Amino acid sequence: MPRLVLALTALALLPLGAAHAAPGDLAAASAGASATSRPQIQVTAHAQGIGSAEFAAIRGEYRLADGRRLMVEGPRHRPVVALNDQAPVGLVALGPNRYVSADGAMQLVFNAHANGNVDAVTLTLQTGTH
């Protein structure tokens, strides 16, 4: 457990953008962040993406109980969500069938069955949005 805490701390000390750098760039960034001869920790982090089967299952239009329309669309590597006729916002995966809009205003949980089919979505809006 202490290694995980140390790795997260080391990642937090890197310059902005280093978390998305290639592994070789990450080592160079951490070396630049430490001018002394302290031990270095190399951390590789991968963004949680959306699998093609999961994206195919969640992509589409949903009619909400209050009459509004929710759209999940875009390419798999850059999905977006839009509520009614509002501008689309990026969609970020939190875990299997769990997403949040890039602006943090919407949380979506899709009801997926064992065969992968999705038949419903639960939308939670942050108070004062949409």
Short mmCIF file of C-alpha atoms in Angstrom, two decimals:
data_model
loop_
_atom_site.label_atom_id
_atom_site.label_comp_id
_atom_site.label_asym_id
_atom_site.label_seq_id
_atom_site.Cartn_x
_atom_site.Cartn_y
_atom_site.Cartn_z
CA MET A 1 0.00 0.00 0.00
CA PRO A 2 2.79 2.56 0.71
CA ARG A 3 4.08 2.11 -2.87
CA LEU A 4 0.74 3.19 -4.30
CA VAL A 5 0.69 6.34 -2.16
CA LEU A 6 4.29 7.13 -3.14
CA ALA A 7 3.54 6.59 -6.84
CA LEU A 8 0.52 8.87 -6.73
CA THR A 9 2.51 11.53 -4.92
CA ALA A 10 5.27 11.34 -7.50
CA LEU A 11 2.78 11.71 -10.33
CA ALA A 12 1.21 14.75 -8.67
CA LEU A 13 4.60 16.49 -8.59
CA LEU A 14 5.12 16.24 -12.33
CA PRO A 15 4.49 19.25 -14.58
CA LEU A 16 0.98 19.64 -15.97
CA GLY A 17 0.49 17.34 -18.96
CA ALA A 18 3.08 14.82 -17.82
CA ALA A 19 0.34 12.39 -16.79
CA HIS A 20 -0.51 11.95 -20.46
CA ALA A 21 3.08 11.66 -21.65
CA ALA A 22 4.67 8.58 -23.11
CA PRO A 23 6.59 6.41 -20.58
CA GLY A 24 9.97 7.74 -21.72
CA ASP A 25 8.73 11.33 -21.48
CA LEU A 26 7.38 10.65 -18.00
CA ALA A 27 10.79 9.53 -16.73
CA ALA A 28 12.39 12.64 -18.24
CA ALA A 29 9.74 14.87 -16.68
CA SER A 30 10.24 13.34 -13.25
CA ALA A 31 14.00 13.70 -13.63
CA GLY A 32 13.53 17.37 -14.50
CA ALA A 33 11.28 17.88 -11.49
CA SER A 34 14.02 16.64 -9.18
CA ALA A 35 17.36 18.44 -9.50
CA THR A 36 18.93 16.40 -6.69
CA SER A 37 19.89 12.73 -6.85
CA ARG A 38 16.75 11.41 -5.17
CA PRO A 39 15.40 8.02 -6.22
CA GLN A 40 13.06 8.31 -9.18
CA ILE A 41 9.80 6.52 -9.66
CA GLN A 42 8.44 5.90 -13.13
CA VAL A 43 4.66 5.66 -13.31
CA THR A 44 2.71 4.79 -16.42
CA ALA A 45 -0.97 5.67 -16.35
CA HIS A 46 -3.48 4.79 -19.03
CA ALA A 47 -6.78 6.58 -19.37
CA GLN A 48 -9.74 4.30 -18.95
CA GLY A 49 -11.28 4.05 -22.37
CA ILE A 50 -14.52 2.67 -23.65
CA GLY A 51 -14.42 -0.75 -25.26
CA SER A 52 -15.94 -1.00 -28.74
CA ALA A 53 -18.70 -3.41 -27.65
CA GLU A 54 -19.65 -1.25 -24.65
CA PHE A 55 -19.67 1.92 -26.75
CA ALA A 56 -21.83 0.26 -29.40
CA ALA A 57 -24.28 -0.72 -26.65
CA ILE A 58 -24.56 2.73 -25.01
CA ARG A 59 -24.43 4.85 -28.18
CA GLY A 60 -27.78 6.26 -29.26
CA GLU A 61 -30.78 8.25 -28.13
CA TYR A 62 -32.56 7.86 -24.80
CA ARG A 63 -35.95 9.34 -23.92
CA LEU A 64 -35.96 10.32 -20.26
CA ALA A 65 -39.01 9.94 -18.02
CA ASP A 66 -39.44 13.74 -17.88
CA GLY A 67 -39.60 13.97 -21.69
CA ARG A 68 -36.06 15.16 -22.34
CA ARG A 69 -33.78 13.48 -24.87
CA LEU A 70 -30.26 12.27 -24.07
CA MET A 71 -27.87 11.53 -26.94
CA VAL A 72 -24.62 9.55 -26.67
CA GLU A 73 -22.65 9.82 -29.89
CA GLY A 74 -19.31 10.59 -31.49
CA PRO A 75 -16.38 8.28 -32.16
CA ARG A 76 -15.50 5.67 -29.52
CA HIS A 77 -12.24 7.40 -28.61
CA ARG A 78 -14.00 10.79 -28.10
CA PRO A 79 -17.60 10.13 -27.10
CA VAL A 80 -19.94 13.01 -26.32
CA VAL A 81 -23.25 13.38 -24.54
CA ALA A 82 -25.94 15.98 -25.17
CA LEU A 83 -29.13 16.71 -23.26
CA ASN A 84 -31.95 18.01 -25.48
CA ASP A 85 -30.56 20.58 -27.91
CA GLN A 86 -27.61 21.64 -25.75
CA ALA A 87 -24.08 21.53 -27.10
CA PRO A 88 -22.41 18.10 -26.83
CA VAL A 89 -19.98 17.62 -23.93
CA GLY A 90 -17.17 15.07 -23.72
CA LEU A 91 -17.93 11.82 -21.91
CA VAL A 92 -15.40 10.27 -19.52
CA ALA A 93 -15.52 6.63 -18.40
CA LEU A 94 -15.50 6.06 -14.64
CA GLY A 95 -15.87 2.31 -14.87
CA PRO A 96 -17.93 -0.29 -16.68
CA ASN A 97 -21.17 1.41 -17.78
CA ARG A 98 -20.47 4.45 -15.55
CA TYR A 99 -19.63 7.84 -17.06
CA VAL A 100 -19.44 11.52 -16.23
CA SER A 101 -19.60 14.49 -18.57
CA ALA A 102 -16.31 16.36 -18.94
CA ASP A 103 -17.84 19.41 -17.27
CA GLY A 104 -18.97 17.27 -14.30
CA ALA A 105 -22.62 18.32 -14.71
CA MET A 106 -23.95 14.86 -15.69
CA GLN A 107 -23.37 11.37 -14.37
CA LEU A 108 -24.67 8.47 -16.40
CA VAL A 109 -25.10 4.85 -15.30
CA PHE A 110 -26.23 2.45 -18.00
CA ASN A 111 -28.21 -0.68 -17.17
CA ALA A 112 -26.28 -3.37 -19.04
CA HIS A 113 -27.27 -7.01 -19.09
CA ALA A 114 -24.87 -9.98 -19.08
CA ASN A 115 -25.13 -10.20 -22.88
CA GLY A 116 -23.99 -6.55 -23.16
CA ASN A 117 -27.34 -5.08 -24.18
CA VAL A 118 -28.25 -1.77 -22.56
CA ASP A 119 -31.92 -1.05 -21.91
CA ALA A 120 -31.85 2.03 -19.69
CA VAL A 121 -29.74 4.88 -18.41
CA THR A 122 -29.90 6.72 -15.10
CA LEU A 123 -28.96 10.38 -15.45
CA THR A 124 -27.95 12.39 -12.41
CA LEU A 125 -27.61 16.13 -12.89
CA GLN A 126 -25.61 18.39 -10.62
CA THR A 127 -27.94 20.88 -8.88
CA GLY A 128 -28.41 24.05 -10.91
CA THR A 129 -27.40 22.57 -14.27
CA HIS A 130 -29.46 21.80 -17.35
#
